[in-house]
Amino acid sequence: MPRHLHETTTALGLHPPRETPAAREPRHWIAVACADHVRRGIAEGVMQVCHGKAGPLRRLNAGDAVVYYSPVIAFRGSERCQAFTAFGTVADDAVYQADMDEGFRPWRRAVAWREAAPVPIPPLLDRLDLTRGRRAWGYPFRFGLLEATGHDMGLILAAAGLGMPGPDLVGTGP
């Protein structure tokens, strides 16, 4: 809303219209986890990031596209994977806590996962906005969850033989 209209509506005691979830364009996310953890999440229809923290998951909304990048095969392992290993759509707006072993209670989101083979990242490095021209291309992935451009998401999904997710995938989580 232009500033002068915002100031006028505020002065009159009116509130500017808020963006509704239906009007919001879906966003694109890259989450990071070892391939073993990603496989477990796919089997359960969920995602978790940053060692189970809730805050990063609250940035996502139903309908957002999410892919997982797996730098390694196993947690704390050294065998490289370096591939996008999961492709899905956030199913709803709930962030919830799960009960796991030994008191570990990670926060999760429901995701409608799509079937596709892993996509190795090396052939995409010079084409992704996130990595193009960067010597230390892996650095951004250290944060566990990052927003991607529509260009990058489209490129990753095309390499997986998938198109951009549609609204029919929302609400199909567990």
PDB file of N, CA and C in Angstrom, residues 68-168:
ATOM      1  N   TYR A  68      15.201 -30.937   0.171  1.00  0.00           N
ATOM      2  CA  TYR A  68      16.300 -31.195   1.110  1.00  0.00           C
ATOM      3  C   TYR A  68      17.590 -31.349   0.333  1.00  0.00           C
ATOM      4  N   TYR A  69      18.637 -30.707   0.836  1.00  0.00           N
ATOM      5  CA  TYR A  69      19.994 -30.929   0.346  1.00  0.00           C
ATOM      6  C   TYR A  69      20.711 -31.761   1.401  1.00  0.00           C
ATOM      7  N   SER A  70      21.338 -32.845   0.977  1.00  0.00           N
ATOM      8  CA  SER A  70      22.068 -33.728   1.892  1.00  0.00           C
ATOM      9  C   SER A  70      23.556 -33.694   1.545  1.00  0.00           C
ATOM     10  N   PRO A  71      24.368 -33.035   2.379  1.00  0.00           N
ATOM     11  CA  PRO A  71      25.804 -33.006   2.102  1.00  0.00           C
ATOM     12  C   PRO A  71      26.469 -34.365   2.327  1.00  0.00           C
ATOM     13  N   VAL A  72      25.949 -35.138   3.297  1.00  0.00           N
ATOM     14  CA  VAL A  72      26.528 -36.443   3.636  1.00  0.00           C
ATOM     15  C   VAL A  72      25.422 -37.493   3.741  1.00  0.00           C
ATOM     16  N   ILE A  73      25.834 -38.760   3.759  1.00  0.00           N
ATOM     17  CA  ILE A  73      24.879 -39.869   3.874  1.00  0.00           C
ATOM     18  C   ILE A  73      24.357 -40.001   5.307  1.00  0.00           C
ATOM     19  N   ALA A  74      25.264 -40.024   6.285  1.00  0.00           N
ATOM     20  CA  ALA A  74      24.890 -40.275   7.681  1.00  0.00           C
ATOM     21  C   ALA A  74      25.256 -39.094   8.573  1.00  0.00           C
ATOM     22  N   PHE A  75      24.462 -38.883   9.613  1.00  0.00           N
ATOM     23  CA  PHE A  75      24.738 -37.844  10.599  1.00  0.00           C
ATOM     24  C   PHE A  75      26.124 -38.066  11.199  1.00  0.00           C
ATOM     25  N   ARG A  76      26.914 -37.031  11.206  1.00  0.00           N
ATOM     26  CA  ARG A  76      28.301 -37.055  11.681  1.00  0.00           C
ATOM     27  C   ARG A  76      29.204 -37.955  10.841  1.00  0.00           C
ATOM     28  N   GLY A  77      28.723 -38.373   9.680  1.00  0.00           N
ATOM     29  CA  GLY A  77      29.526 -39.210   8.789  1.00  0.00           C
ATOM     30  C   GLY A  77      30.358 -38.362   7.839  1.00  0.00           C
ATOM     31  N   SER A  78      31.279 -39.006   7.153  1.00  0.00           N
ATOM     32  CA  SER A  78      32.134 -38.283   6.211  1.00  0.00           C
ATOM     33  C   SER A  78      31.885 -38.690   4.756  1.00  0.00           C
ATOM     34  N   GLU A  79      31.064 -39.729   4.544  1.00  0.00           N
ATOM     35  CA  GLU A  79      30.775 -40.148   3.174  1.00  0.00           C
ATOM     36  C   GLU A  79      29.840 -39.128   2.519  1.00  0.00           C
ATOM     37  N   ARG A  80      30.321 -38.503   1.464  1.00  0.00           N
ATOM     38  CA  ARG A  80      29.568 -37.434   0.809  1.00  0.00           C
ATOM     39  C   ARG A  80      28.346 -37.951   0.059  1.00  0.00           C
ATOM     40  N   CYS A  81      27.330 -37.109   0.058  1.00  0.00           N
ATOM     41  CA  CYS A  81      26.138 -37.345  -0.749  1.00  0.00           C
ATOM     42  C   CYS A  81      26.051 -36.226  -1.801  1.00  0.00           C
ATOM     43  N   GLN A  82      26.072 -34.981  -1.346  1.00  0.00           N
ATOM     44  CA  GLN A  82      26.031 -33.782  -2.186  1.00  0.00           C
ATOM     45  C   GLN A  82      24.925 -33.848  -3.237  1.00  0.00           C
ATOM     46  N   ALA A  83      23.703 -34.075  -2.752  1.00  0.00           N
ATOM     47  CA  ALA A  83      22.558 -34.174  -3.660  1.00  0.00           C
ATOM     48  C   ALA A  83      21.306 -33.631  -2.984  1.00  0.00           C
ATOM     49  N   PHE A  84      20.353 -33.217  -3.817  1.00  0.00           N
ATOM     50  CA  PHE A  84      19.018 -32.883  -3.326  1.00  0.00           C
ATOM     51  C   PHE A  84      18.286 -34.216  -3.214  1.00  0.00           C
ATOM     52  N   THR A  85      17.791 -34.519  -2.019  1.00  0.00           N
ATOM     53  CA  THR A  85      17.303 -35.869  -1.736  1.00  0.00           C
ATOM     54  C   THR A  85      15.808 -35.970  -1.441  1.00  0.00           C
ATOM     55  N   ALA A  86      15.110 -34.845  -1.352  1.00  0.00           N
ATOM     56  CA  ALA A  86      13.665 -34.889  -1.110  1.00  0.00           C
ATOM     57  C   ALA A  86      13.030 -33.647  -1.709  1.00  0.00           C
ATOM     58  N   PHE A  87      11.784 -33.805  -2.176  1.00  0.00           N
ATOM     59  CA  PHE A  87      11.087 -32.745  -2.884  1.00  0.00           C
ATOM     60  C   PHE A  87       9.632 -32.769  -2.426  1.00  0.00           C
ATOM     61  N   GLY A  88       9.129 -31.670  -1.882  1.00  0.00           N
ATOM     62  CA  GLY A  88       7.761 -31.702  -1.379  1.00  0.00           C
ATOM     63  C   GLY A  88       7.130 -30.340  -1.219  1.00  0.00           C
ATOM     64  N   THR A  89       5.940 -30.371  -0.631  1.00  0.00           N
ATOM     65  CA  THR A  89       5.147 -29.176  -0.379  1.00  0.00           C
ATOM     66  C   THR A  89       4.700 -29.200   1.079  1.00  0.00           C
ATOM     67  N   VAL A  90       4.861 -28.075   1.771  1.00  0.00           N
ATOM     68  CA  VAL A  90       4.415 -27.973   3.161  1.00  0.00           C
ATOM     69  C   VAL A  90       2.901 -28.179   3.172  1.00  0.00           C
ATOM     70  N   ALA A  91       2.433 -29.139   3.972  1.00  0.00           N
ATOM     71  CA  ALA A  91       1.039 -29.583   3.919  1.00  0.00           C
ATOM     72  C   ALA A  91       0.063 -28.700   4.695  1.00  0.00           C
ATOM     73  N   ASP A  92       0.506 -28.091   5.788  1.00  0.00           N
ATOM     74  CA  ASP A  92      -0.394 -27.267   6.592  1.00  0.00           C
ATOM     75  C   ASP A  92       0.432 -26.244   7.362  1.00  0.00           C
ATOM     76  N   ASP A  93      -0.228 -25.492   8.237  1.00  0.00           N
ATOM     77  CA  ASP A  93       0.489 -24.445   8.972  1.00  0.00           C
ATOM     78  C   ASP A  93       0.885 -24.843  10.388  1.00  0.00           C
ATOM     79  N   ALA A  94       0.728 -26.100  10.753  1.00  0.00           N
ATOM     80  CA  ALA A  94       1.037 -26.543  12.120  1.00  0.00           C
ATOM     81  C   ALA A  94       2.514 -26.888  12.283  1.00  0.00           C
ATOM     82  N   VAL A  95       3.103 -26.352  13.339  1.00  0.00           N
ATOM     83  CA  VAL A  95       4.441 -26.757  13.779  1.00  0.00           C
ATOM     84  C   VAL A  95       4.194 -27.522  15.069  1.00  0.00           C
ATOM     85  N   TYR A  96       4.646 -28.767  15.128  1.00  0.00           N
ATOM     86  CA  TYR A  96       4.338 -29.575  16.302  1.00  0.00           C
ATOM     87  C   TYR A  96       5.584 -30.288  16.804  1.00  0.00           C
ATOM     88  N   GLN A  97       5.515 -30.723  18.052  1.00  0.00           N
ATOM     89  CA  GLN A  97       6.645 -31.392  18.691  1.00  0.00           C
ATOM     90  C   GLN A  97       6.417 -32.903  18.702  1.00  0.00           C
ATOM     91  N   ALA A  98       7.469 -33.649  18.376  1.00  0.00           N
ATOM     92  CA  ALA A  98       7.402 -35.113  18.355  1.00  0.00           C
ATOM     93  C   ALA A  98       8.195 -35.677  19.521  1.00  0.00           C
ATOM     94  N   ASP A  99       7.803 -36.841  19.990  1.00  0.00           N
ATOM     95  CA  ASP A  99       8.539 -37.536  21.051  1.00  0.00           C
ATOM     96  C   ASP A  99       9.469 -38.553  20.423  1.00  0.00           C
ATOM     97  N   MET A 100      10.746 -38.447  20.723  1.00  0.00           N
ATOM     98  CA  MET A 100      11.717 -39.408  20.196  1.00  0.00           C
ATOM     99  C   MET A 100      12.481 -40.033  21.350  1.00  0.00           C
ATOM    100  N   ASP A 101      13.569 -40.677  21.039  1.00  0.00           N
ATOM    101  CA  ASP A 101      14.371 -41.379  22.041  1.00  0.00           C
ATOM    102  C   ASP A 101      15.006 -40.446  23.065  1.00  0.00           C
ATOM    103  N   GLU A 102      15.148 -40.956  24.276  1.00  0.00           N
ATOM    104  CA  GLU A 102      15.918 -40.314  25.344  1.00  0.00           C
ATOM    105  C   GLU A 102      15.553 -38.855  25.585  1.00  0.00           C
ATOM    106  N   GLY A 103      14.270 -38.527  25.499  1.00  0.00           N
ATOM    107  CA  GLY A 103      13.812 -37.184  25.815  1.00  0.00           C
ATOM    108  C   GLY A 103      13.987 -36.161  24.708  1.00  0.00           C
ATOM    109  N   PHE A 104      14.478 -36.552  23.544  1.00  0.00           N
ATOM    110  CA  PHE A 104      14.625 -35.628  22.419  1.00  0.00           C
ATOM    111  C   PHE A 104      13.241 -35.350  21.855  1.00  0.00           C
ATOM    112  N   ARG A 105      12.843 -34.059  21.817  1.00  0.00           N
ATOM    113  CA  ARG A 105      11.512 -33.666  21.348  1.00  0.00           C
ATOM    114  C   ARG A 105      11.623 -32.617  20.245  1.00  0.00           C
ATOM    115  N   PRO A 106      11.948 -33.028  19.025  1.00  0.00           N
ATOM    116  CA  PRO A 106      12.124 -32.072  17.934  1.00  0.00           C
ATOM    117  C   PRO A 106      10.795 -31.516  17.421  1.00  0.00           C
ATOM    118  N   TRP A 107      10.871 -30.311  16.864  1.00  0.00           N
ATOM    119  CA  TRP A 107       9.715 -29.692  16.227  1.00  0.00           C
ATOM    120  C   TRP A 107       9.695 -30.109  14.763  1.00  0.00           C
ATOM    121  N   ARG A 108       8.477 -30.290  14.225  1.00  0.00           N
ATOM    122  CA  ARG A 108       8.319 -30.798  12.867  1.00  0.00           C
ATOM    123  C   ARG A 108       7.202 -30.073  12.124  1.00  0.00           C
ATOM    124  N   ARG A 109       7.196 -30.286  10.803  1.00  0.00           N
ATOM    125  CA  ARG A 109       6.119 -29.829   9.923  1.00  0.00           C
ATOM    126  C   ARG A 109       5.696 -31.002   9.052  1.00  0.00           C
ATOM    127  N   ALA A 110       4.409 -31.079   8.733  1.00  0.00           N
ATOM    128  CA  ALA A 110       3.905 -32.090   7.799  1.00  0.00           C
ATOM    129  C   ALA A 110       4.230 -31.651   6.371  1.00  0.00           C
ATOM    130  N   VAL A 111       4.705 -32.596   5.570  1.00  0.00           N
ATOM    131  CA  VAL A 111       5.071 -32.310   4.177  1.00  0.00           C
ATOM    132  C   VAL A 111       4.515 -33.409   3.279  1.00  0.00           C
ATOM    133  N   ALA A 112       3.963 -33.013   2.137  1.00  0.00           N
ATOM    134  CA  ALA A 112       3.544 -33.962   1.102  1.00  0.00           C
ATOM    135  C   ALA A 112       4.762 -34.172   0.209  1.00  0.00           C
ATOM    136  N   TRP A 113       5.439 -35.293   0.402  1.00  0.00           N
ATOM    137  CA  TRP A 113       6.660 -35.585  -0.356  1.00  0.00           C
ATOM    138  C   TRP A 113       6.308 -36.163  -1.716  1.00  0.00           C
ATOM    139  N   ARG A 114       7.104 -35.828  -2.713  1.00  0.00           N
ATOM    140  CA  ARG A 114       6.930 -36.322  -4.078  1.00  0.00           C
ATOM    141  C   ARG A 114       8.042 -37.327  -4.380  1.00  0.00           C
ATOM    142  N   GLU A 115       7.717 -38.335  -5.143  1.00  0.00           N
ATOM    143  CA  GLU A 115       8.703 -39.368  -5.462  1.00  0.00           C
ATOM    144  C   GLU A 115       9.625 -38.904  -6.581  1.00  0.00           C
ATOM    145  N   ALA A 116      10.919 -38.990  -6.333  1.00  0.00           N
ATOM    146  CA  ALA A 116      11.925 -38.657  -7.351  1.00  0.00           C
ATOM    147  C   ALA A 116      13.277 -39.156  -6.874  1.00  0.00           C
ATOM    148  N   ALA A 117      14.154 -39.408  -7.822  1.00  0.00           N
ATOM    149  CA  ALA A 117      15.523 -39.829  -7.499  1.00  0.00           C
ATOM    150  C   ALA A 117      16.331 -38.617  -7.030  1.00  0.00           C
ATOM    151  N   PRO A 118      17.350 -38.829  -6.209  1.00  0.00           N
ATOM    152  CA  PRO A 118      18.217 -37.725  -5.783  1.00  0.00           C
ATOM    153  C   PRO A 118      18.842 -37.014  -6.990  1.00  0.00           C
ATOM    154  N   VAL A 119      19.071 -35.715  -6.812  1.00  0.00           N
ATOM    155  CA  VAL A 119      19.675 -34.889  -7.857  1.00  0.00           C
ATOM    156  C   VAL A 119      21.030 -34.398  -7.364  1.00  0.00           C
ATOM    157  N   PRO A 120      22.130 -34.874  -7.941  1.00  0.00           N
ATOM    158  CA  PRO A 120      23.459 -34.399  -7.532  1.00  0.00           C
ATOM    159  C   PRO A 120      23.597 -32.895  -7.778  1.00  0.00           C
ATOM    160  N   ILE A 121      24.205 -32.194  -6.832  1.00  0.00           N
ATOM    161  CA  ILE A 121      24.346 -30.751  -6.971  1.00  0.00           C
ATOM    162  C   ILE A 121      25.487 -30.312  -7.893  1.00  0.00           C
ATOM    163  N   PRO A 122      26.609 -31.045  -8.014  1.00  0.00           N
ATOM    164  CA  PRO A 122      27.714 -30.516  -8.824  1.00  0.00           C
ATOM    165  C   PRO A 122      27.337 -30.034 -10.230  1.00  0.00           C
ATOM    166  N   PRO A 123      26.495 -30.749 -10.998  1.00  0.00           N
ATOM    167  CA  PRO A 123      26.150 -30.241 -12.330  1.00  0.00           C
ATOM    168  C   PRO A 123      25.316 -28.950 -12.308  1.00  0.00           C
ATOM    169  N   LEU A 124      24.722 -28.615 -11.165  1.00  0.00           N
ATOM    170  CA  LEU A 124      23.870 -27.425 -11.062  1.00  0.00           C
ATOM    171  C   LEU A 124      24.603 -26.205 -10.502  1.00  0.00           C
ATOM    172  N   LEU A 125      25.793 -26.379  -9.971  1.00  0.00           N
ATOM    173  CA  LEU A 125      26.488 -25.306  -9.250  1.00  0.00           C
ATOM    174  C   LEU A 125      26.619 -24.015 -10.049  1.00  0.00           C
ATOM    175  N   ASP A 126      26.906 -24.098 -11.336  1.00  0.00           N
ATOM    176  CA  ASP A 126      27.083 -22.894 -12.153  1.00  0.00           C
ATOM    177  C   ASP A 126      25.767 -22.303 -12.628  1.00  0.00           C
ATOM    178  N   ARG A 127      24.646 -22.959 -12.318  1.00  0.00           N
ATOM    179  CA  ARG A 127      23.339 -22.487 -12.783  1.00  0.00           C
ATOM    180  C   ARG A 127      22.439 -21.997 -11.660  1.00  0.00           C
ATOM    181  N   LEU A 128      22.702 -22.423 -10.441  1.00  0.00           N
ATOM    182  CA  LEU A 128      21.880 -21.996  -9.300  1.00  0.00           C
ATOM    183  C   LEU A 128      22.275 -20.591  -8.851  1.00  0.00           C
ATOM    184  N   ASP A 129      21.285 -19.724  -8.606  1.00  0.00           N
ATOM    185  CA  ASP A 129      21.573 -18.383  -8.078  1.00  0.00           C
ATOM    186  C   ASP A 129      22.364 -18.478  -6.779  1.00  0.00           C
ATOM    187  N   LEU A 130      22.035 -19.455  -5.963  1.00  0.00           N
ATOM    188  CA  LEU A 130      22.646 -19.623  -4.644  1.00  0.00           C
ATOM    189  C   LEU A 130      24.137 -19.939  -4.707  1.00  0.00           C
ATOM    190  N   THR A 131      24.580 -20.624  -5.749  1.00  0.00           N
ATOM    191  CA  THR A 131      25.965 -21.107  -5.789  1.00  0.00           C
ATOM    192  C   THR A 131      26.798 -20.559  -6.945  1.00  0.00           C
ATOM    193  N   ARG A 132      26.159 -19.986  -7.941  1.00  0.00           N
ATOM    194  CA  ARG A 132      26.873 -19.525  -9.138  1.00  0.00           C
ATOM    195  C   ARG A 132      27.993 -18.551  -8.773  1.00  0.00           C
ATOM    196  N   GLY A 133      29.200 -18.855  -9.260  1.00  0.00           N
ATOM    197  CA  GLY A 133      30.344 -17.970  -9.059  1.00  0.00           C
ATOM    198  C   GLY A 133      30.953 -18.001  -7.668  1.00  0.00           C
ATOM    199  N   ARG A 134      30.531 -18.913  -6.835  1.00  0.00           N
ATOM    200  CA  ARG A 134      31.052 -18.990  -5.460  1.00  0.00           C
ATOM    201  C   ARG A 134      32.028 -20.147  -5.333  1.00  0.00           C
ATOM    202  N   ARG A 135      33.193 -19.837  -4.848  1.00  0.00           N
ATOM    203  CA  ARG A 135      34.174 -20.894  -4.594  1.00  0.00           C
ATOM    204  C   ARG A 135      33.743 -21.761  -3.416  1.00  0.00           C
ATOM    205  N   ALA A 136      33.299 -21.113  -2.365  1.00  0.00           N
ATOM    206  CA  ALA A 136      32.827 -21.821  -1.164  1.00  0.00           C
ATOM    207  C   ALA A 136      31.309 -21.984  -1.267  1.00  0.00           C
ATOM    208  N   TRP A 137      30.847 -22.704  -2.281  1.00  0.00           N
ATOM    209  CA  TRP A 137      29.421 -22.809  -2.571  1.00  0.00           C
ATOM    210  C   TRP A 137      28.624 -23.482  -1.457  1.00  0.00           C
ATOM    211  N   GLY A 138      29.244 -24.287  -0.629  1.00  0.00           N
ATOM    212  CA  GLY A 138      28.525 -24.989   0.431  1.00  0.00           C
ATOM    213  C   GLY A 138      28.220 -24.145   1.652  1.00  0.00           C
ATOM    214  N   TYR A 139      28.832 -22.964   1.762  1.00  0.00           N
ATOM    215  CA  TYR A 139      28.676 -22.151   2.968  1.00  0.00           C
ATOM    216  C   TYR A 139      27.218 -21.839   3.323  1.00  0.00           C
ATOM    217  N   PRO A 140      26.378 -21.394   2.393  1.00  0.00           N
ATOM    218  CA  PRO A 140      24.993 -21.060   2.775  1.00  0.00           C
ATOM    219  C   PRO A 140      24.212 -22.232   3.370  1.00  0.00           C
ATOM    220  N   PHE A 141      24.593 -23.459   3.015  1.00  0.00           N
ATOM    221  CA  PHE A 141      23.869 -24.631   3.508  1.00  0.00           C
ATOM    222  C   PHE A 141      24.124 -24.895   4.992  1.00  0.00           C
ATOM    223  N   ARG A 142      25.126 -24.253   5.562  1.00  0.00           N
ATOM    224  CA  ARG A 142      25.454 -24.462   6.977  1.00  0.00           C
ATOM    225  C   ARG A 142      24.343 -23.985   7.907  1.00  0.00           C
ATOM    226  N   PHE A 143      23.447 -23.141   7.417  1.00  0.00           N
ATOM    227  CA  PHE A 143      22.408 -22.568   8.266  1.00  0.00           C
ATOM    228  C   PHE A 143      21.207 -23.486   8.459  1.00  0.00           C
ATOM    229  N   GLY A 144      21.103 -24.577   7.713  1.00  0.00           N
ATOM    230  CA  GLY A 144      20.057 -25.570   7.949  1.00  0.00           C
ATOM    231  C   GLY A 144      18.759 -25.356   7.208  1.00  0.00           C
ATOM    232  N   LEU A 145      18.376 -24.093   6.977  1.00  0.00           N
ATOM    233  CA  LEU A 145      17.165 -23.780   6.226  1.00  0.00           C
ATOM    234  C   LEU A 145      17.379 -22.431   5.571  1.00  0.00           C
ATOM    235  N   LEU A 146      17.225 -22.382   4.262  1.00  0.00           N
ATOM    236  CA  LEU A 146      17.396 -21.116   3.571  1.00  0.00           C
ATOM    237  C   LEU A 146      16.344 -20.960   2.497  1.00  0.00           C
ATOM    238  N   GLU A 147      15.958 -19.713   2.258  1.00  0.00           N
ATOM    239  CA  GLU A 147      14.975 -19.446   1.218  1.00  0.00           C
ATOM    240  C   GLU A 147      15.682 -19.444  -0.131  1.00  0.00           C
ATOM    241  N   ALA A 148      15.060 -20.068  -1.104  1.00  0.00           N
ATOM    242  CA  ALA A 148      15.620 -20.163  -2.452  1.00  0.00           C
ATOM    243  C   ALA A 148      14.803 -19.301  -3.406  1.00  0.00           C
ATOM    244  N   THR A 149      15.407 -18.954  -4.518  1.00  0.00           N
ATOM    245  CA  THR A 149      14.679 -18.220  -5.551  1.00  0.00           C
ATOM    246  C   THR A 149      13.780 -19.191  -6.312  1.00  0.00           C
ATOM    247  N   GLY A 150      12.774 -18.647  -6.983  1.00  0.00           N
ATOM    248  CA  GLY A 150      11.930 -19.473  -7.835  1.00  0.00           C
ATOM    249  C   GLY A 150      12.738 -20.119  -8.954  1.00  0.00           C
ATOM    250  N   HIS A 151      13.736 -19.387  -9.452  1.00  0.00           N
ATOM    251  CA  HIS A 151      14.619 -19.928 -10.493  1.00  0.00           C
ATOM    252  C   HIS A 151      15.331 -21.178  -9.991  1.00  0.00           C
ATOM    253  N   ASP A 152      15.922 -21.091  -8.796  1.00  0.00           N
ATOM    254  CA  ASP A 152      16.647 -22.239  -8.250  1.00  0.00           C
ATOM    255  C   ASP A 152      15.719 -23.421  -7.997  1.00  0.00           C
ATOM    256  N   MET A 153      14.541 -23.146  -7.420  1.00  0.00           N
ATOM    257  CA  MET A 153      13.608 -24.239  -7.148  1.00  0.00           C
ATOM    258  C   MET A 153      13.173 -24.902  -8.449  1.00  0.00           C
ATOM    259  N   GLY A 154      12.876 -24.098  -9.467  1.00  0.00           N
ATOM    260  CA  GLY A 154      12.476 -24.649 -10.757  1.00  0.00           C
ATOM    261  C   GLY A 154      13.566 -25.510 -11.379  1.00  0.00           C
ATOM    262  N   LEU A 155      14.808 -25.049 -11.259  1.00  0.00           N
ATOM    263  CA  LEU A 155      15.949 -25.790 -11.806  1.00  0.00           C
ATOM    264  C   LEU A 155      16.136 -27.133 -11.093  1.00  0.00           C
ATOM    265  N   ILE A 156      16.042 -27.112  -9.769  1.00  0.00           N
ATOM    266  CA  ILE A 156      16.201 -28.340  -8.976  1.00  0.00           C
ATOM    267  C   ILE A 156      15.078 -29.330  -9.292  1.00  0.00           C
ATOM    268  N   LEU A 157      13.841 -28.835  -9.313  1.00  0.00           N
ATOM    269  CA  LEU A 157      12.706 -29.721  -9.586  1.00  0.00           C
ATOM    270  C   LEU A 157      12.750 -30.264 -11.014  1.00  0.00           C
ATOM    271  N   ALA A 158      13.173 -29.436 -11.968  1.00  0.00           N
ATOM    272  CA  ALA A 158      13.296 -29.909 -13.350  1.00  0.00           C
ATOM    273  C   ALA A 158      14.354 -31.013 -13.445  1.00  0.00           C
ATOM    274  N   ALA A 159      15.460 -30.848 -12.734  1.00  0.00           N
ATOM    275  CA  ALA A 159      16.508 -31.876 -12.735  1.00  0.00           C
ATOM    276  C   ALA A 159      15.997 -33.184 -12.128  1.00  0.00           C
ATOM    277  N   ALA A 160      15.002 -33.078 -11.230  1.00  0.00           N
ATOM    278  CA  ALA A 160      14.401 -34.266 -10.614  1.00  0.00           C
ATOM    279  C   ALA A 160      13.261 -34.831 -11.464  1.00  0.00           C
ATOM    280  N   GLY A 161      12.950 -34.153 -12.578  1.00  0.00           N
ATOM    281  CA  GLY A 161      11.845 -34.594 -13.426  1.00  0.00           C
ATOM    282  C   GLY A 161      10.495 -34.196 -12.881  1.00  0.00           C
ATOM    283  N   LEU A 162      10.473 -33.155 -12.047  1.00  0.00           N
ATOM    284  CA  LEU A 162       9.237 -32.687 -11.422  1.00  0.00           C
ATOM    285  C   LEU A 162       8.964 -31.247 -11.839  1.00  0.00           C
ATOM    286  N   GLY A 163       7.705 -30.841 -11.807  1.00  0.00           N
ATOM    287  CA  GLY A 163       7.343 -29.447 -12.018  1.00  0.00           C
ATOM    288  C   GLY A 163       7.142 -28.777 -10.670  1.00  0.00           C
ATOM    289  N   MET A 164       6.856 -27.481 -10.706  1.00  0.00           N
ATOM    290  CA  MET A 164       6.574 -26.760  -9.465  1.00  0.00           C
ATOM    291  C   MET A 164       5.330 -27.372  -8.823  1.00  0.00           C
ATOM    292  N   PRO A 165       5.310 -27.456  -7.488  1.00  0.00           N
ATOM    293  CA  PRO A 165       4.153 -28.050  -6.813  1.00  0.00           C
ATOM    294  C   PRO A 165       2.917 -27.181  -6.978  1.00  0.00           C
ATOM    295  N   GLY A 166       1.770 -27.827  -7.052  1.00  0.00           N
ATOM    296  CA  GLY A 166       0.511 -27.111  -7.172  1.00  0.00           C
ATOM    297  C   GLY A 166      -0.288 -27.198  -5.890  1.00  0.00           C
ATOM    298  N   PRO A 167      -1.412 -26.481  -5.831  1.00  0.00           N
ATOM    299  CA  PRO A 167      -2.234 -26.462  -4.615  1.00  0.00           C
ATOM    300  C   PRO A 167      -2.842 -27.815  -4.272  1.00  0.00           C
ATOM    301  N   ASP A 168      -2.877 -28.748  -5.227  1.00  0.00           N
ATOM    302  CA  ASP A 168      -3.445 -30.071  -4.953  1.00  0.00           C
ATOM    303  C   ASP A 168      -2.604 -30.879  -3.977  1.00  0.00           C
TER     304      ASP A 168
END
